[in-house]
CSV table of C-alpha atoms and ligand atoms in Angstrom, one decimal:
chain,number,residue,atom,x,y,z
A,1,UNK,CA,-43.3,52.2,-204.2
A,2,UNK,CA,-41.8,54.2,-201.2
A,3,UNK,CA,-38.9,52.0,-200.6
A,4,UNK,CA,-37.6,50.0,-203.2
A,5,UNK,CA,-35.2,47.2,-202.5
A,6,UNK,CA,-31.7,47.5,-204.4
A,7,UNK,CA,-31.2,43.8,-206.1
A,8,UNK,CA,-34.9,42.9,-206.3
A,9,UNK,CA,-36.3,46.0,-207.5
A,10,UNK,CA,-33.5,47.7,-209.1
A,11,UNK,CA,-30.6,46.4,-210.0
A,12,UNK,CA,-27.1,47.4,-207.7
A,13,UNK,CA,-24.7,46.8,-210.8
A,14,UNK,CA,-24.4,47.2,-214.9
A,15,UNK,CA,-23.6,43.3,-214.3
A,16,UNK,CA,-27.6,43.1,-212.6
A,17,UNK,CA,-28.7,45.4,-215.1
A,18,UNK,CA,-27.7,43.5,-217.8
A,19,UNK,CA,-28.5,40.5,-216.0
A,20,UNK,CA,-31.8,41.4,-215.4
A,21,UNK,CA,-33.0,42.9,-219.2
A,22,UNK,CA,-31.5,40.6,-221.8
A,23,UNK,CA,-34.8,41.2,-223.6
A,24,UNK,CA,-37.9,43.7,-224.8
A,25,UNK,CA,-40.0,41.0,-223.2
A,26,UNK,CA,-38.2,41.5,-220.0
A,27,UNK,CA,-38.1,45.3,-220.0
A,28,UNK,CA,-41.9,45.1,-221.0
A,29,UNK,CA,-42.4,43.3,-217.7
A,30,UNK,CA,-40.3,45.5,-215.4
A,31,UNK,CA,-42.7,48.4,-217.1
A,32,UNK,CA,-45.8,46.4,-216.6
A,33,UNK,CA,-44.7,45.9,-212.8
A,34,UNK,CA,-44.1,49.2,-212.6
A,35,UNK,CA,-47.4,50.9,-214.0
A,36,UNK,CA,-49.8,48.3,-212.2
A,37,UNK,CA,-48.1,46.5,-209.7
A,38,UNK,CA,-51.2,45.6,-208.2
A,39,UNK,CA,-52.4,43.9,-211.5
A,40,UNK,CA,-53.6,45.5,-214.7
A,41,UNK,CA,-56.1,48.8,-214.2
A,42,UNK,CA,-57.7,50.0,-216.9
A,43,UNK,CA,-56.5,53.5,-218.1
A,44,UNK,CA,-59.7,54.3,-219.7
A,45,UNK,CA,-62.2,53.7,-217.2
A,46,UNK,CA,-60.2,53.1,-214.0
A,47,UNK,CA,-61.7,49.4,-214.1
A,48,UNK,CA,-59.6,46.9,-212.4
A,49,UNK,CA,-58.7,43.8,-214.1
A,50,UNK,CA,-59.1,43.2,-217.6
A,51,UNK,CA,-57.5,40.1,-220.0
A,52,UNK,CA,-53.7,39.6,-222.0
A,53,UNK,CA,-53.9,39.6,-225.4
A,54,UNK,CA,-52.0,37.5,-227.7
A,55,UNK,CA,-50.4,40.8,-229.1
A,56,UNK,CA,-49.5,41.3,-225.5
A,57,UNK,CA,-51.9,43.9,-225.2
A,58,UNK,CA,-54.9,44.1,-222.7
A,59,UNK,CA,-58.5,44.4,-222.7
A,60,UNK,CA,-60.7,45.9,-219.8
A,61,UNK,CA,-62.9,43.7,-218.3
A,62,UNK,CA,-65.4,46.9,-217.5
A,63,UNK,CA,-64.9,49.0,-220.7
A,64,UNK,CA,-63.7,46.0,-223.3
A,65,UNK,CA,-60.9,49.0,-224.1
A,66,UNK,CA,-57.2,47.9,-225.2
A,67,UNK,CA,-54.2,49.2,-224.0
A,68,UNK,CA,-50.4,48.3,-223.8
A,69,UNK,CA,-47.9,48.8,-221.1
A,70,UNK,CA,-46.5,51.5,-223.3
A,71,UNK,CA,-49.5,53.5,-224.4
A,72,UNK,CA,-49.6,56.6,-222.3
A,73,UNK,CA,-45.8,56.4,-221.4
A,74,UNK,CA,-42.8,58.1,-223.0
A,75,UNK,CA,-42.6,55.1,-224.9
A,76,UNK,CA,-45.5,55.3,-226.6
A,77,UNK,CA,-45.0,54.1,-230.1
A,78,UNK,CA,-41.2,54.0,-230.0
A,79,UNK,CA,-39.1,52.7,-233.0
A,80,UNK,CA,-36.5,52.0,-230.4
A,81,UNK,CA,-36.2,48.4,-228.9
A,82,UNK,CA,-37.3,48.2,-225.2
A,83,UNK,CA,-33.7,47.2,-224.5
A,84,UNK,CA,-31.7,50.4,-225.8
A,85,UNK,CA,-34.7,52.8,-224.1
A,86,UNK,CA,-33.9,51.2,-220.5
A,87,UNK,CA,-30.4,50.9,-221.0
A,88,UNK,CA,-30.4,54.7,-221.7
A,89,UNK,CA,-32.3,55.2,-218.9
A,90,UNK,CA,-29.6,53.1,-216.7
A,91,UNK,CA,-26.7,55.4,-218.3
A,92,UNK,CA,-28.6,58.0,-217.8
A,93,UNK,CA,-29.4,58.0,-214.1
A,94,UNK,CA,-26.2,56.0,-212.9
A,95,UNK,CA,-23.6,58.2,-214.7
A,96,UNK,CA,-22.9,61.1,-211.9
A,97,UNK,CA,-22.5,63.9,-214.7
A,98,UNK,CA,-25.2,62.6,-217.1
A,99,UNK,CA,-24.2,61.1,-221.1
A,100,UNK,CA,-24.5,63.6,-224.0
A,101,UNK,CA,-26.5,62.8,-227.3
A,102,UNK,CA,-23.8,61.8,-229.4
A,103,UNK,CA,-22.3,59.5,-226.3
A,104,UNK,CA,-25.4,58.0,-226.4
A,105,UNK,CA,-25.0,57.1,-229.8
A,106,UNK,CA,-21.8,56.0,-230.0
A,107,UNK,CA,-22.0,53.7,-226.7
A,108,UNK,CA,-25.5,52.1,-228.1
A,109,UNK,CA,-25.0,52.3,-231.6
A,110,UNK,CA,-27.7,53.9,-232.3
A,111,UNK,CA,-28.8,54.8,-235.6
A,112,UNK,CA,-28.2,58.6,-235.9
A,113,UNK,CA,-27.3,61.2,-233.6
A,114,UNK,CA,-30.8,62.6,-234.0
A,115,UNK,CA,-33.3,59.0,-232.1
A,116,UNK,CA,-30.2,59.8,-229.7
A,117,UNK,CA,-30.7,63.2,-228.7
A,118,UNK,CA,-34.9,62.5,-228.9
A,119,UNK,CA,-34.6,59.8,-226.3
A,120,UNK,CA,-32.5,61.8,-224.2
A,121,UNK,CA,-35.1,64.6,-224.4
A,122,UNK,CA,-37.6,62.4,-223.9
A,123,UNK,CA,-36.1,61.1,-220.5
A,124,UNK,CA,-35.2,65.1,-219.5
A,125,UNK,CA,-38.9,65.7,-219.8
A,126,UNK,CA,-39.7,63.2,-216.9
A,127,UNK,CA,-37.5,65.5,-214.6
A,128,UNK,CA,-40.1,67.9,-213.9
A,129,UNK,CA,-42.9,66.8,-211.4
A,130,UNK,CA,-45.7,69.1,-210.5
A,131,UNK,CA,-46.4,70.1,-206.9
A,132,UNK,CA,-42.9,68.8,-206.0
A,133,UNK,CA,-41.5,70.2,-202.6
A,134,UNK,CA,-40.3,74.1,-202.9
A,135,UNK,CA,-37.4,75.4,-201.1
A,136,UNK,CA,-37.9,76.3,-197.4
A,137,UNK,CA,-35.4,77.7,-194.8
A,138,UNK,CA,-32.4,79.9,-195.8
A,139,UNK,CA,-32.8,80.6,-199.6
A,140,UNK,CA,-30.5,82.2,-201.5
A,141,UNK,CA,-31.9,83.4,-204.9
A,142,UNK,CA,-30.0,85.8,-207.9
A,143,UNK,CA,-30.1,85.6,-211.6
A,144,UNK,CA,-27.3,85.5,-214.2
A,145,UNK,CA,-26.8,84.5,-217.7
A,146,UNK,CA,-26.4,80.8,-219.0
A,147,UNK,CA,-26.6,79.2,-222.1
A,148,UNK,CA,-24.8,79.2,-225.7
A,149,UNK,CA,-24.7,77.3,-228.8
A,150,UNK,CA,-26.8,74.0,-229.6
A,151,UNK,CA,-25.3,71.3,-232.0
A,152,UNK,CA,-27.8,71.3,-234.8
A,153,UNK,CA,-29.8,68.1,-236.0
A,154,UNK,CA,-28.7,68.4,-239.2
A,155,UNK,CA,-24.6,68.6,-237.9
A,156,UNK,CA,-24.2,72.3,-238.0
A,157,UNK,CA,-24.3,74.7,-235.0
A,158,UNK,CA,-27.3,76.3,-234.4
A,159,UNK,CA,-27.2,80.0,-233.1
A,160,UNK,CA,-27.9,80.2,-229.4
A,161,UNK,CA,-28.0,82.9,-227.3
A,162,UNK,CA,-27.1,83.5,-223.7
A,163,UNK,CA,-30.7,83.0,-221.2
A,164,UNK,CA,-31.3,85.1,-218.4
A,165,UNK,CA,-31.9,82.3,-215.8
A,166,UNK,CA,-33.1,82.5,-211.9
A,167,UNK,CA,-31.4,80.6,-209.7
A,168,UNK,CA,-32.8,79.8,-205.8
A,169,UNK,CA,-30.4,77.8,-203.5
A,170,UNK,CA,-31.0,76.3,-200.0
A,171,UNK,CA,-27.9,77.4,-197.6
A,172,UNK,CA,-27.3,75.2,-194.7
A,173,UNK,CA,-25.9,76.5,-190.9
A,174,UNK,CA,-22.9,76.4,-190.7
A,175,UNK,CA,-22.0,76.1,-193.7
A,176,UNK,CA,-22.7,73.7,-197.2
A,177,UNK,CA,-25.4,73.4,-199.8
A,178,UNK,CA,-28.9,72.1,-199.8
A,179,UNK,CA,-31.6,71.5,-203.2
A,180,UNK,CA,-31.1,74.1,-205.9
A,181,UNK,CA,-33.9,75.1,-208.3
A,182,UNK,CA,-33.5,77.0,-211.8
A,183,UNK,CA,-35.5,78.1,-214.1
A,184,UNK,CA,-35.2,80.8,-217.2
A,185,UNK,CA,-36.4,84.0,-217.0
A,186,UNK,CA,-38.4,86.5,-219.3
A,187,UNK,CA,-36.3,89.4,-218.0
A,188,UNK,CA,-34.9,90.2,-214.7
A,189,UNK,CA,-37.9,92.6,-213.8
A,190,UNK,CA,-40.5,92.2,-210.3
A,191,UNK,CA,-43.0,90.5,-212.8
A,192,UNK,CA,-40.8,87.8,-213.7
A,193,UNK,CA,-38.8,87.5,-210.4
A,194,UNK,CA,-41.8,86.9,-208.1
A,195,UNK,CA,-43.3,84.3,-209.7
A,196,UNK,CA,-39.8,82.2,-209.9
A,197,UNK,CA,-39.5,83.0,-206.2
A,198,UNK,CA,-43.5,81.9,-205.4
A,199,UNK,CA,-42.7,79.0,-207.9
A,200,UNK,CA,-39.5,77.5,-206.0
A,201,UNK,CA,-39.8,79.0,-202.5
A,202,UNK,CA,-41.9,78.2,-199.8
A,203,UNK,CA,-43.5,80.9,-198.0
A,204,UNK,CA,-41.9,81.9,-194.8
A,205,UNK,CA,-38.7,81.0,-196.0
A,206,UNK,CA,-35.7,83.7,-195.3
A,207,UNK,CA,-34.9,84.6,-199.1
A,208,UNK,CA,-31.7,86.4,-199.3
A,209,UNK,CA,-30.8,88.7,-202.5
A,210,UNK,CA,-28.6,91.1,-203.5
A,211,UNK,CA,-30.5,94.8,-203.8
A,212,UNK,CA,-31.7,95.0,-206.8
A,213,UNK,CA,-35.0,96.7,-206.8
A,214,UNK,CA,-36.9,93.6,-208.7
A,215,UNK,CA,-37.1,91.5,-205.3
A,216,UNK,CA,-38.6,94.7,-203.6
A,217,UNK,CA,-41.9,93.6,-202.5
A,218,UNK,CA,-40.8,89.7,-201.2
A,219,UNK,CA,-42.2,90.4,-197.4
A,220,UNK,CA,-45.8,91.3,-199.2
A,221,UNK,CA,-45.5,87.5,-200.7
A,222,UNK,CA,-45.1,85.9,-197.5
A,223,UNK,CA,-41.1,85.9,-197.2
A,224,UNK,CA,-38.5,87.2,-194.4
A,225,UNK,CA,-36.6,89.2,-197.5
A,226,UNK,CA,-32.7,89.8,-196.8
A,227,UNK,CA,-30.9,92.5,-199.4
A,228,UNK,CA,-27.6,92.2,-199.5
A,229,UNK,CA,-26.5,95.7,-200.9
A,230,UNK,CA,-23.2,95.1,-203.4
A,231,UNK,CA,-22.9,99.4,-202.7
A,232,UNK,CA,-22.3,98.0,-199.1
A,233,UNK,CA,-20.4,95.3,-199.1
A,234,UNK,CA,-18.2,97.7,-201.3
A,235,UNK,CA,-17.8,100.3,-198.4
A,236,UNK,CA,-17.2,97.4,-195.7
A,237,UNK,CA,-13.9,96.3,-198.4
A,238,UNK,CA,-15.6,92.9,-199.1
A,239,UNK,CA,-16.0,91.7,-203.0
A,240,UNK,CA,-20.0,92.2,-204.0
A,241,UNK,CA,-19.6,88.9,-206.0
A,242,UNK,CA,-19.5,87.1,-202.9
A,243,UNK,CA,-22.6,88.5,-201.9
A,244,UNK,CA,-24.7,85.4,-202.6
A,245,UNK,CA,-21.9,82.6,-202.5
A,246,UNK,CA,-24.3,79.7,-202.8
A,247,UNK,CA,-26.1,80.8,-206.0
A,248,UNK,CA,-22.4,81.5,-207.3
A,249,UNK,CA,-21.2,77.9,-206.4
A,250,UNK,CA,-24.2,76.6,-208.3
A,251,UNK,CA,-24.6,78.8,-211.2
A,252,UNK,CA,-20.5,78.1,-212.0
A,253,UNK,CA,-21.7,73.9,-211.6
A,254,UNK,CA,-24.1,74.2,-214.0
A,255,UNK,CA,-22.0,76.2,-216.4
A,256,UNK,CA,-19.2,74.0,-215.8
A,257,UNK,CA,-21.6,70.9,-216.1
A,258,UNK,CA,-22.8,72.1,-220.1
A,259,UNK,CA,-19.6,72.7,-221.0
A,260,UNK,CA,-18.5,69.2,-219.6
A,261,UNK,CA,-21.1,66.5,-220.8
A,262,UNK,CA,-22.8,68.4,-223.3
A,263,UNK,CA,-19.4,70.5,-224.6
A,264,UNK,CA,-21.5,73.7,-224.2
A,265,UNK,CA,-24.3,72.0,-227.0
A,266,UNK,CA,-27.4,73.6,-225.4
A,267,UNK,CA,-29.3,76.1,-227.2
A,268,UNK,CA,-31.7,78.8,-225.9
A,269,UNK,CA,-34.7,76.6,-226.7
A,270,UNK,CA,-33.8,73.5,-224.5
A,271,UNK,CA,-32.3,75.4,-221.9
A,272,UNK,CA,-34.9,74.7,-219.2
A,273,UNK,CA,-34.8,70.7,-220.1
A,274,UNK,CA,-31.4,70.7,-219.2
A,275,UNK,CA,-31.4,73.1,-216.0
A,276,UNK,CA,-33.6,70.6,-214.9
A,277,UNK,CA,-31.7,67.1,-215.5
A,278,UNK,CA,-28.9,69.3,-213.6
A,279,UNK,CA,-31.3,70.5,-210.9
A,280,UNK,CA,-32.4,66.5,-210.8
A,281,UNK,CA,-28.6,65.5,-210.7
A,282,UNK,CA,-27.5,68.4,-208.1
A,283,UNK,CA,-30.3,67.3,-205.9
A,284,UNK,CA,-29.0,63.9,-206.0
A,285,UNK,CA,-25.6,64.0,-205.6
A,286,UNK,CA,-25.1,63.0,-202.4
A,287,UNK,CA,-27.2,59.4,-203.1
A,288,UNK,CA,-24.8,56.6,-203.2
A,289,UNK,CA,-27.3,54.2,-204.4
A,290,UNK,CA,-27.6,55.5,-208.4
A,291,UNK,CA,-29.6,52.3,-209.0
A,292,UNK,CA,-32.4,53.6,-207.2
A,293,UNK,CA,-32.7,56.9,-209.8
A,294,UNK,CA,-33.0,54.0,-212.5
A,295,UNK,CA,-35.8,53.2,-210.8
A,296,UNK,CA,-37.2,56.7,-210.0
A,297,UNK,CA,-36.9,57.5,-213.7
A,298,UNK,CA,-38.6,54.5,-214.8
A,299,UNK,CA,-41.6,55.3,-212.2
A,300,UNK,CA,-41.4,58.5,-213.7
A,301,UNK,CA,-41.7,57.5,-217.5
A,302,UNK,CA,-44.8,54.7,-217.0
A,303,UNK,CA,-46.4,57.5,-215.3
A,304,UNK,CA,-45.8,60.3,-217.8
A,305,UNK,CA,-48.0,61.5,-220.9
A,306,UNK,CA,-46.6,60.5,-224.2
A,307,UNK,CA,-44.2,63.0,-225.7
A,308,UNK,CA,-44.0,63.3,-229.6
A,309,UNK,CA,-41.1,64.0,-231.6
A,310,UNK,CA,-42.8,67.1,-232.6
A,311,UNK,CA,-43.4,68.2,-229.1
A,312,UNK,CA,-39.9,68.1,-228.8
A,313,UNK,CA,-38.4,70.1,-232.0
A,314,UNK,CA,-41.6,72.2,-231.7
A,315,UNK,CA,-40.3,74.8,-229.4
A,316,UNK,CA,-36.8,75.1,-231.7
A,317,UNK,CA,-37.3,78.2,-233.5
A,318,UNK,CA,-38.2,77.5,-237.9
A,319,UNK,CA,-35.5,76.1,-240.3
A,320,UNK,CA,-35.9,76.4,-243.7
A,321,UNK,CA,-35.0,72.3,-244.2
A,322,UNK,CA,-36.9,70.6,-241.1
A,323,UNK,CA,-35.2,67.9,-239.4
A,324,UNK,CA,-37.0,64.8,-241.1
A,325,UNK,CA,-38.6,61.8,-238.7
A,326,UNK,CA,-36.0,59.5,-236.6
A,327,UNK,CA,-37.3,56.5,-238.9
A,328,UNK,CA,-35.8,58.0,-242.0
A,329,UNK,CA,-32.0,57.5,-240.3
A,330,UNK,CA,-33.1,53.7,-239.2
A,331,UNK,CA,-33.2,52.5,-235.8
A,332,UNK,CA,-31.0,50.8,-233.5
A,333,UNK,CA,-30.4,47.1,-233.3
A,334,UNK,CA,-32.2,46.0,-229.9
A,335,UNK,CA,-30.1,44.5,-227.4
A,336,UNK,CA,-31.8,41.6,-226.9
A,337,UNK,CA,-29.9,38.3,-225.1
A,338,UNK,CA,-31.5,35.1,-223.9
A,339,UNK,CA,-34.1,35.9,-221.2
A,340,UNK,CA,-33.5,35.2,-217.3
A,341,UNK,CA,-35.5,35.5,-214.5
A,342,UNK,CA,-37.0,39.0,-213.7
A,343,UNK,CA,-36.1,39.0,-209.9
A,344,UNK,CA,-39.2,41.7,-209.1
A,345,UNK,CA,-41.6,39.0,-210.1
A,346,UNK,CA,-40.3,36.3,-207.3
A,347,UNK,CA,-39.8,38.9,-204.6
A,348,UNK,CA,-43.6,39.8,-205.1
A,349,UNK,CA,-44.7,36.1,-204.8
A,350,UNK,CA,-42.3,36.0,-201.9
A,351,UNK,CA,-44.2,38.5,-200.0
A,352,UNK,CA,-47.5,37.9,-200.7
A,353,UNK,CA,-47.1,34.5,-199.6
B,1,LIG,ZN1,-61.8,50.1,-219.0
């Protein structure tokens, strides 16, 4: 939906939220909306219209294939009730600096700090959508080192190491900030830098760097290219750190931002999940209405590929005791209260009428 309604399609408070999904039934139904608000449309075949189950499930009208609201979305086969994935979600997008695994426990009670820091995994992978818009106008881009040590699953610290990361940020005339992007890098060399800049930046744009010899080559990629020499800046008395001000601002943000809500938790592996939530939040944090990134979230999660557990440890370098599955730690109590009305059901029936 291109303009969702705060208090019909979203809710504008914790009170509405809470309101609004006293149970898994309820959430189920906010998801269903979601994925087919035009009515149910068969994932397998494209068919649409099809028959509810009495497991809640549907069957295809054209292909007789079964499917849940679930299957296909982040919350495909979740242990976790309906009602602690959404309100997740809701902390998630409405707190302005994000929640941290073991916040999320504590303030849900879930079971273990582990189903905690999947979910929140899970919900960082929705961040990333392809063809999304690149950067365009005045685009400062640099590279510097971010990263450190990740709280273990098992409770110890696990070794991390600083990540050479690229970072590309619009400037604005006169002055201020626009969208950031930022992404790791394999080394700070031409064949690593061009691709983040072709990546992030559209072509055209003015990209401005400082002079070192890997952005040689930017005007052959379609770019107005701007070196800013440090050697320079250095004769004319200025300080060469203030070259690139805007990358600066940013890069100290998202350092300041691990340190913050994650307490610096972040290791090498899982950087780039969480330079994006902080790409997602930085982009966002002039919108007043944090509702409304519940609701992009949500769009975002019906509309994702399922992600395993294992897809999420996988790219954690070996242990020699592997985390065991979130069931063996239990699972959280749902959240479930007495149901109420689901207010994006009426406003439908209000238009169509
Ligand atoms: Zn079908």
């Amino acid at each position: 939906m291109d303009h969702p309604r705060a208090g019909t399609h979203y809710p504008r408070s914790l009170g509405e939220f809470q309101a609004w999904f006293r149970t898994d039934a309820d959430c189920l139904d906010y998801l269903e909306w979601l994925r087919w608000p035009a009515g149910f449309a068969c994932p397998g075949c494209g068919h649409k219209g099809g028959w509810r189950l009495g497991d809640g499930r549907f069957m295809c009208s054209g292909c007789s294939g079964r499917t849940s609201v679930t299957a296909g979305t982040i919350f495909d086969r979740t242990r976790t009730p309906l009602t602690v994935w959404l309100t997740a979600c809701w902390l998630f997008a409405t707190s302005k600096a994000g929640i941290s695994a073991l916040s999320l426990k504590r303030t849900l009670e879930v079971g273990s700090y582990q189903t905690a820091w999947a979910m929140l995994h899970r919900v960082r992978s929705l961040l990333v959508r392809p063809g999304r818009d690149r950067l365009a106008g005045m685009v400062e881009v640099d590279e510097t080192y971010i990263g450190g040590e990740e709280r273990g699953l098992l409770g110890g610290r696990a070794r991390g190491k600083k990540v050479l990361t690229g970072i590309a940020v619009e400037v604005r005339e006169p002055k201020g900030l626009g969208r950031c992007r930022m992404a790791p890098l394999a080394d700070a060399a031409a064949a690593s830098l061009h691709p983040f800049v072709t990546d992030h930046v559209e072509p055209g744009a003015r990209v401005i760097t400082d002079g070192w010899q890997g952005y040689r080559g930017l005007e052959k990629l379609g770019y107005v290219h701007d070196r800013r020499s440090q050697r320079a800046a250095r004769a004319r008395g200025e300080d060469p750190a203030e070259l690139l001000p805007a990358v600066h601002r940013v890069a100290s943000l998202a350092k300041r931002w691990l340190l913050g809500t994650h307490q610096g938790s972040v290791g090498d592996a899982h950087l780039a999940s969480y330079l994006n939530e902080f790409v997602f939040r930085f982009n966002r944090r002039r919108s007043r209405n944090r509702g409304m990134l519940f609701y992009r979230v949500l769009e975002l999660a019906v509309a994702h590929d399922p992600v395993r557990y294992q897809d999420i440890i996988a790219s954690q370098r070996p242990r020699a005791v592997p985390p065991g599955p979130p069931q063996a730690h239990g699972h959280p109590p749902s959240l479930e209260r007495p149901p109420a009305n689901r207010p994006w059901r009426t406003a439908d029936l209000g238009s169509s009428g």
